[in-house]
Backbone as CSV, one residue per row, in Angstrom:
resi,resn,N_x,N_y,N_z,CA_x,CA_y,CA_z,C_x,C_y,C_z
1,UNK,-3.428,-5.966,18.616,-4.309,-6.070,17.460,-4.340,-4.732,16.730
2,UNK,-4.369,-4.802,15.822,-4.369,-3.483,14.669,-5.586,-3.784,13.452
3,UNK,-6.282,-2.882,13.288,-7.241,-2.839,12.164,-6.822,-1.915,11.543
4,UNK,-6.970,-1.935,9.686,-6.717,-1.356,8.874,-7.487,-1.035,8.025
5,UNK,-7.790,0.244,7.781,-9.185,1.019,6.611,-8.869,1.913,5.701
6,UNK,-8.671,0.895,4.117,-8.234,1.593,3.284,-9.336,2.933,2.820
7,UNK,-8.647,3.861,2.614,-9.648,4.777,1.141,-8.904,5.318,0.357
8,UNK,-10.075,5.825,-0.532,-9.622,6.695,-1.588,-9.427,6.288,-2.930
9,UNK,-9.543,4.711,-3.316,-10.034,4.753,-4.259,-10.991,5.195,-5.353
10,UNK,-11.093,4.717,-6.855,-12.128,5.254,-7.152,-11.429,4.839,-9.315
11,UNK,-12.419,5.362,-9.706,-12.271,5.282,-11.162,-11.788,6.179,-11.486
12,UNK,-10.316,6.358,-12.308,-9.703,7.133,-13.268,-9.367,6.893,-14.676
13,UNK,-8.771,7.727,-15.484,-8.278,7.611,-16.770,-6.587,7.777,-16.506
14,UNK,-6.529,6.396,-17.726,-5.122,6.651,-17.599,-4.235,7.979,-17.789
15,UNK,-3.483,7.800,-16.813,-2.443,9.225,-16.636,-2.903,10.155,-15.818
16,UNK,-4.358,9.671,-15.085,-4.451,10.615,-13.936,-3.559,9.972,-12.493
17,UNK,-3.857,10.599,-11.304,-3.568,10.287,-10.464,-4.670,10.098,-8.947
18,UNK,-4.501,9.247,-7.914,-4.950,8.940,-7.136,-3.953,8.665,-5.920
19,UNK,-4.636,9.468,-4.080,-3.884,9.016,-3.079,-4.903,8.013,-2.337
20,UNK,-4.354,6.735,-2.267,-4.893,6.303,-1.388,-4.347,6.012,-0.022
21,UNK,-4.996,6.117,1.273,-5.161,5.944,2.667,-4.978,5.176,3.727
22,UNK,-4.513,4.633,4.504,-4.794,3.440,5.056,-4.582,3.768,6.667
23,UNK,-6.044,4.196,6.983,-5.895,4.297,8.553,-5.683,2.734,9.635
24,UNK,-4.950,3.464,10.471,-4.959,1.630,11.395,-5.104,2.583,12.936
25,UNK,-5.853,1.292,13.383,-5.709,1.608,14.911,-5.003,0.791,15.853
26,UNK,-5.079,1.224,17.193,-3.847,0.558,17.974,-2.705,1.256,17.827
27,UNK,-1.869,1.417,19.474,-0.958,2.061,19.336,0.285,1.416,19.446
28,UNK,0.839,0.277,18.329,1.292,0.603,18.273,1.817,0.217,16.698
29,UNK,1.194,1.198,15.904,1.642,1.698,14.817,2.788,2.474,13.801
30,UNK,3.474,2.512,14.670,4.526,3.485,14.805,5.764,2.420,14.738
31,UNK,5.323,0.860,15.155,6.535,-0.257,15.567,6.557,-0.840,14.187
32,UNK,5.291,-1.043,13.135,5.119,-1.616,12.446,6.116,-1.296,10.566
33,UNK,6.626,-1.822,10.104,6.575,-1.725,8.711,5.088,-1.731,8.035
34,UNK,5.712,-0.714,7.143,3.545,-1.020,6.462,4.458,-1.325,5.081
35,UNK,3.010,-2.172,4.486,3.117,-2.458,3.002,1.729,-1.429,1.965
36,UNK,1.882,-1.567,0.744,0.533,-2.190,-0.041,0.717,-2.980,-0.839
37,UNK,-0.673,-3.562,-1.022,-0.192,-5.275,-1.682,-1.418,-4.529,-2.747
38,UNK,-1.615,-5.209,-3.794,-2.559,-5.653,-5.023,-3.046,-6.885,-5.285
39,UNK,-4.205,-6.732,-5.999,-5.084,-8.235,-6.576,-5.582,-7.743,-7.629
40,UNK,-5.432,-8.349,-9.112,-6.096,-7.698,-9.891,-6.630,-8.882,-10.574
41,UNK,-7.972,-8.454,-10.900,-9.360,-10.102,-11.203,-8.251,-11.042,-11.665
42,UNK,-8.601,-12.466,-11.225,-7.974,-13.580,-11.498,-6.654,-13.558,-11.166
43,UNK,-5.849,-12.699,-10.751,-4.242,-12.530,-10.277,-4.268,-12.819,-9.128
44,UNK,-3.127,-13.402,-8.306,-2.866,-13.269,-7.088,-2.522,-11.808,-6.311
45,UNK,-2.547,-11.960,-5.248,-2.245,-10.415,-4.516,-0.511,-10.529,-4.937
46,UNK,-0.058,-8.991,-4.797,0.905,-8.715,-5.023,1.703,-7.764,-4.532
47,UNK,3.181,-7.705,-4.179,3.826,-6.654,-3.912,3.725,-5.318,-4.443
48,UNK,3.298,-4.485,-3.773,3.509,-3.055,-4.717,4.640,-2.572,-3.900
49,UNK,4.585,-2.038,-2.422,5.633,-0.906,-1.807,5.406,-0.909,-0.489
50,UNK,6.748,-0.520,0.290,6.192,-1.363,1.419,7.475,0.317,2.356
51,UNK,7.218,0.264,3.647,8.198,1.480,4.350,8.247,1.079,5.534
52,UNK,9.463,1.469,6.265,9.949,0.974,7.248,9.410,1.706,8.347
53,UNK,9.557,1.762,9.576,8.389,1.759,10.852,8.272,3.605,10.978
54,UNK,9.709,4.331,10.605,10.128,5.646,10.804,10.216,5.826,9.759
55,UNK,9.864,4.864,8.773,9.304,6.534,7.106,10.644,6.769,6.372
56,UNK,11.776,6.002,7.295,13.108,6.685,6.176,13.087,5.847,5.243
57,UNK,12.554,4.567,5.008,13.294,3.507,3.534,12.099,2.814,3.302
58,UNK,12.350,3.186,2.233,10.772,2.469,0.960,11.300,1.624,0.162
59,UNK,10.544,0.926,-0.194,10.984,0.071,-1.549,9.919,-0.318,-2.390
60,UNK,9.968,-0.278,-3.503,8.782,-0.819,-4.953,9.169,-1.543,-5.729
61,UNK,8.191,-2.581,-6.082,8.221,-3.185,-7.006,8.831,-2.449,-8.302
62,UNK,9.029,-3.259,-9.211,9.972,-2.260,-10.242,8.956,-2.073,-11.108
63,UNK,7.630,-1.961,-11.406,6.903,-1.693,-12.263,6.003,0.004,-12.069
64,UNK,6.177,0.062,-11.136,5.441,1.430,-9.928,6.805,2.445,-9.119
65,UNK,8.187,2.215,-9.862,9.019,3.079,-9.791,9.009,4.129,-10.130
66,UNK,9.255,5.858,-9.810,9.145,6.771,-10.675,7.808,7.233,-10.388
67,UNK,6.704,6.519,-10.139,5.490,6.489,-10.137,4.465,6.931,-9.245
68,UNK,4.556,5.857,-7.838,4.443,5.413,-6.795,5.197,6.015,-5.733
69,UNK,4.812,6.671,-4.839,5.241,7.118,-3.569,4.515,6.545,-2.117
70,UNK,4.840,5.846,-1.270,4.459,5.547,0.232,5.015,6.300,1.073
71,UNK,4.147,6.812,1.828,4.578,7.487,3.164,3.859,6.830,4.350
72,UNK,4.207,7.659,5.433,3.492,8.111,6.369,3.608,8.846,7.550
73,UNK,2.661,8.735,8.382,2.260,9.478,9.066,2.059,8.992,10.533
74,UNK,3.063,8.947,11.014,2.909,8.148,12.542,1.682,8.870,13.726
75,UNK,1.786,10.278,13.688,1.017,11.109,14.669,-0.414,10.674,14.063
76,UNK,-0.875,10.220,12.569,-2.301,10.526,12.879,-2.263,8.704,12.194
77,UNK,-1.108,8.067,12.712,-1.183,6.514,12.472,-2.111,6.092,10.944
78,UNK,-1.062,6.678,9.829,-1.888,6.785,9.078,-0.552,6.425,7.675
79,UNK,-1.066,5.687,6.796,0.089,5.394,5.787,-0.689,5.384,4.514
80,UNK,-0.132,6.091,3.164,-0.433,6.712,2.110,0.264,5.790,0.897
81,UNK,-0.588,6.119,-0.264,0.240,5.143,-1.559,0.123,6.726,-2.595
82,UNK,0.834,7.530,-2.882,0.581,8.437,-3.864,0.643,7.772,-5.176
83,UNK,-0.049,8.034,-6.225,-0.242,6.998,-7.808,-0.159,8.017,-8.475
84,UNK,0.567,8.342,-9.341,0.771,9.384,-10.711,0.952,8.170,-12.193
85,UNK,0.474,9.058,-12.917,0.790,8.818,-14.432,0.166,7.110,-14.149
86,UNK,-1.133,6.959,-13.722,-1.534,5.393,-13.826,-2.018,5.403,-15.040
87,UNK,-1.414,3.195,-14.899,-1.797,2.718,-16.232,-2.717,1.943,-15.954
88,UNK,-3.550,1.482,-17.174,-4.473,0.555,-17.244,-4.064,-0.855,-16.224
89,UNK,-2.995,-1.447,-16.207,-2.551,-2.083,-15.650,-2.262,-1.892,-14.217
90,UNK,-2.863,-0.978,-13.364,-2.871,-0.518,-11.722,-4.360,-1.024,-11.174
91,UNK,-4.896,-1.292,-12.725,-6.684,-1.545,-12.029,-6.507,-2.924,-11.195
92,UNK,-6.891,-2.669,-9.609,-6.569,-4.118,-8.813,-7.410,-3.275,-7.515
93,UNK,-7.632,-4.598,-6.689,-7.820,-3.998,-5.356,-6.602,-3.869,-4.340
94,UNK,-7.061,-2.519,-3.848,-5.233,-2.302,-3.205,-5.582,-2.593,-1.720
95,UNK,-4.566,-3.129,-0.903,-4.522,-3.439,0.553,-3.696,-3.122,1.054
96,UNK,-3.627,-2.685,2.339,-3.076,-2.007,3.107,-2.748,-3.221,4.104
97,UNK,-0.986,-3.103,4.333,-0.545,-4.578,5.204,0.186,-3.840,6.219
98,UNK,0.027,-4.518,7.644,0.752,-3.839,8.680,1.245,-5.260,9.373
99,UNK,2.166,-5.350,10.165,3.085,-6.153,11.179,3.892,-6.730,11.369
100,UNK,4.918,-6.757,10.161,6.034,-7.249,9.708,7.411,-6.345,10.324
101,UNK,8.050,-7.177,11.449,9.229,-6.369,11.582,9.997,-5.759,11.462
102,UNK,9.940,-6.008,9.904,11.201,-5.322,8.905,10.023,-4.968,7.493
103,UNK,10.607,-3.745,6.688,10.114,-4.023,5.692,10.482,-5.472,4.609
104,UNK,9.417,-5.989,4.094,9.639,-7.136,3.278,8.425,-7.273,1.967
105,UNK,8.672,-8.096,1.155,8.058,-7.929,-0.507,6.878,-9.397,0.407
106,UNK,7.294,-10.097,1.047,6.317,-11.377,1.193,4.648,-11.323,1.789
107,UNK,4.060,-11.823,1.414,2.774,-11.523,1.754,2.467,-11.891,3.283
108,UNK,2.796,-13.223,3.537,2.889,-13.942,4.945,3.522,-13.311,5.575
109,UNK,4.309,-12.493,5.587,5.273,-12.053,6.818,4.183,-10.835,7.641
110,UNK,2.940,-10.814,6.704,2.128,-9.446,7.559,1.351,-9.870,7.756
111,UNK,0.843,-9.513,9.334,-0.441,-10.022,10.136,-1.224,-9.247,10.260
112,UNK,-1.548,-8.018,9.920,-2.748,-7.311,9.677,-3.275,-6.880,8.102
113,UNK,-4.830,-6.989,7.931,-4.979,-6.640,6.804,-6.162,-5.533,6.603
114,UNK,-6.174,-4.325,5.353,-7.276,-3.980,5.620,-8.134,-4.499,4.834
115,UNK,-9.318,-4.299,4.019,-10.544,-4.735,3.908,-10.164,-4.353,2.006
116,UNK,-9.560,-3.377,1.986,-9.054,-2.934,0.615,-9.547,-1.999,-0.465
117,UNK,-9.503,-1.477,-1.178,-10.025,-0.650,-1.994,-10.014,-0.848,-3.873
118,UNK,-11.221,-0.023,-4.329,-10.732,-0.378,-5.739,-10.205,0.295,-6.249
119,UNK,-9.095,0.062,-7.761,-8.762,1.405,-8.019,-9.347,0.836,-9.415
120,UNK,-9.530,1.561,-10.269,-9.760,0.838,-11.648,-9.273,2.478,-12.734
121,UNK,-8.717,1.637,-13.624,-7.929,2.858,-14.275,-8.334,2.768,-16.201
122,UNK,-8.876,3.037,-16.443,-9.522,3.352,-18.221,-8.722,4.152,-18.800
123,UNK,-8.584,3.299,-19.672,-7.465,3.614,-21.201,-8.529,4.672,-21.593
């Protein structure tokens, strides 16, 4: 079992930037691909960026290219979304997805979720 606790959201203006957080517990965190997904009012959740169990291969949606950075951090079991140059269009609640074997864009393929965060971004 793994629990996941996003932070670091919060209200910006467009073209600032925001890191958000996603602590998980359970060890074994380190086996997992992590994602973050999005929901923005009335939208379905969505692919943003997702990294493979050892941090070498990321992948993004093509709208958050250039943009968007995921890492992490296996020693303090801990995985990051860096956000530069946000647009009005990032305002969503962001979630933090863990348990998918491989990295993948699908929502179902991940069995842990965290609770999520807001980001909201003003033109």
């Amino acid at each position: 079992q793994v629990q996941l606790a996003e932070s670091g959201g919060g209200l910006v203006q467009a073209g600032d930037s925001l890191r958000l957080s996603c602590a998980a517990s359970g060890q074994t965190f380190s086996t997992y691909a992590m994602a973050w997904f999005r929901q923005a009012p009335g939208k379905e959740r969505e692919f943003v960026t997702t990294i493979t169990d050892n941090g070498r291969s990321t992948y993004y949606t093509d709208s958050v290219k250039g943009r968007f950075t995921i890492s992490r951090d296996n020693a303090k079991n801990t995985v990051y979304l860096q956000m530069n140059s946000l647009k009005p269009e990032a305002t969503a609640v962001y979630y933090c997805a863990a348990g998918a074997v491989a990295p993948t864009r699908e929502l179902d393929d991940y069995d842990y979720w965290g609770q999520g965060t807001q980001v909201t971004v003003s033109s």
